[in-house]
GROMACS .gro file of C-alpha atoms in nm:
model
   75
    1UNK     CA    1  -0.101  -0.168   0.367
    2UNK     CA    2   0.187  -0.406   0.392
    3UNK     CA    3   0.453  -0.391   0.124
    4UNK     CA    4   0.621  -0.729   0.081
    5UNK     CA    5   0.846  -0.665  -0.218
    6UNK     CA    6   1.020  -0.349  -0.095
    7UNK     CA    7   1.265  -0.327   0.194
    8UNK     CA    8   1.146  -0.055   0.430
    9UNK     CA    9   1.307   0.076   0.746
   10UNK     CA   10   1.136   0.070   1.086
   11UNK     CA   11   0.973   0.410   1.041
   12UNK     CA   12   0.799   0.310   0.716
   13UNK     CA   13   0.945   0.608   0.530
   14UNK     CA   14   1.042   0.574   0.164
   15UNK     CA   15   1.374   0.664   0.012
   16UNK     CA   16   1.367   0.891  -0.295
   17UNK     CA   17   1.477   0.607  -0.526
   18UNK     CA   18   1.172   0.400  -0.425
   19UNK     CA   19   0.923   0.642  -0.583
   20UNK     CA   20   0.706   0.495  -0.859
   21UNK     CA   21   0.441   0.223  -0.885
   22UNK     CA   22   0.423  -0.044  -0.615
   23UNK     CA   23   0.225  -0.366  -0.572
   24UNK     CA   24   0.072  -0.388  -0.222
   25UNK     CA   25  -0.161  -0.602  -0.016
   26UNK     CA   26  -0.446  -0.419   0.159
   27UNK     CA   27  -0.457  -0.487   0.535
   28UNK     CA   28  -0.732  -0.241   0.631
   29UNK     CA   29  -0.976   0.003   0.468
   30UNK     CA   30  -1.177   0.297   0.595
   31UNK     CA   31  -1.555   0.336   0.581
   32UNK     CA   32  -1.539   0.568   0.277
   33UNK     CA   33  -1.355   0.311   0.060
   34UNK     CA   34  -1.585   0.188  -0.220
   35UNK     CA   35  -1.382  -0.037  -0.451
   36UNK     CA   36  -1.101  -0.188  -0.243
   37UNK     CA   37  -1.136  -0.433   0.045
   38UNK     CA   38  -0.905  -0.605   0.293
   39UNK     CA   39  -0.692  -0.876   0.132
   40UNK     CA   40  -0.690  -0.720  -0.216
   41UNK     CA   41  -0.365  -0.698  -0.410
   42UNK     CA   42  -0.339  -0.353  -0.568
   43UNK     CA   43  -0.096  -0.136  -0.763
   44UNK     CA   44  -0.056   0.218  -0.629
   45UNK     CA   45   0.113   0.544  -0.716
   46UNK     CA   46   0.319   0.616  -0.410
   47UNK     CA   47   0.285   0.992  -0.435
   48UNK     CA   48   0.134   1.162  -0.131
   49UNK     CA   49   0.122   0.852   0.085
   50UNK     CA   50   0.175   0.872   0.460
   51UNK     CA   51   0.403   0.626   0.642
   52UNK     CA   52   0.239   0.452   0.938
   53UNK     CA   53   0.499   0.267   1.147
   54UNK     CA   54   0.344  -0.019   1.346
   55UNK     CA   55   0.501  -0.325   1.507
   56UNK     CA   56   0.838  -0.254   1.338
   57UNK     CA   57   0.682  -0.293   0.992
   58UNK     CA   58   0.636  -0.030   0.727
   59UNK     CA   59   0.273   0.042   0.645
   60UNK     CA   60   0.132   0.325   0.434
   61UNK     CA   61  -0.196   0.511   0.450
   62UNK     CA   62  -0.318   0.613   0.105
   63UNK     CA   63  -0.634   0.747  -0.051
   64UNK     CA   64  -0.835   0.532  -0.289
   65UNK     CA   65  -0.752   0.780  -0.569
   66UNK     CA   66  -0.388   0.658  -0.560
   67UNK     CA   67  -0.493   0.304  -0.657
   68UNK     CA   68  -0.408   0.233  -1.021
   69UNK     CA   69  -0.565  -0.112  -1.041
   70UNK     CA   70  -0.675  -0.411  -0.837
   71UNK     CA   71  -0.546  -0.761  -0.918
   72UNK     CA   72  -0.842  -0.989  -0.991
   73UNK     CA   73  -0.785  -1.364  -0.973
   74UNK     CA   74  -1.007  -1.584  -1.188
   75UNK     CA   75  -1.049  -1.927  -1.031
   0.00000   0.00000   0.00000
């Protein structure tokens, strides 16, 4: 997932003061994911997430259990 609102270094690792709840945009999901899909905006607990550095951007791999809620847009 790509985090737009937080400055991250090239490795994708978080600083201790960045721990908490974060709004993210989902860029990819695994086959076991039931409720979240690519393109969703979600809020996550960033505890136990794994940094995945790719193309000099900070991405995180998380489990679906770390998702607090999904932002639903009513058109």
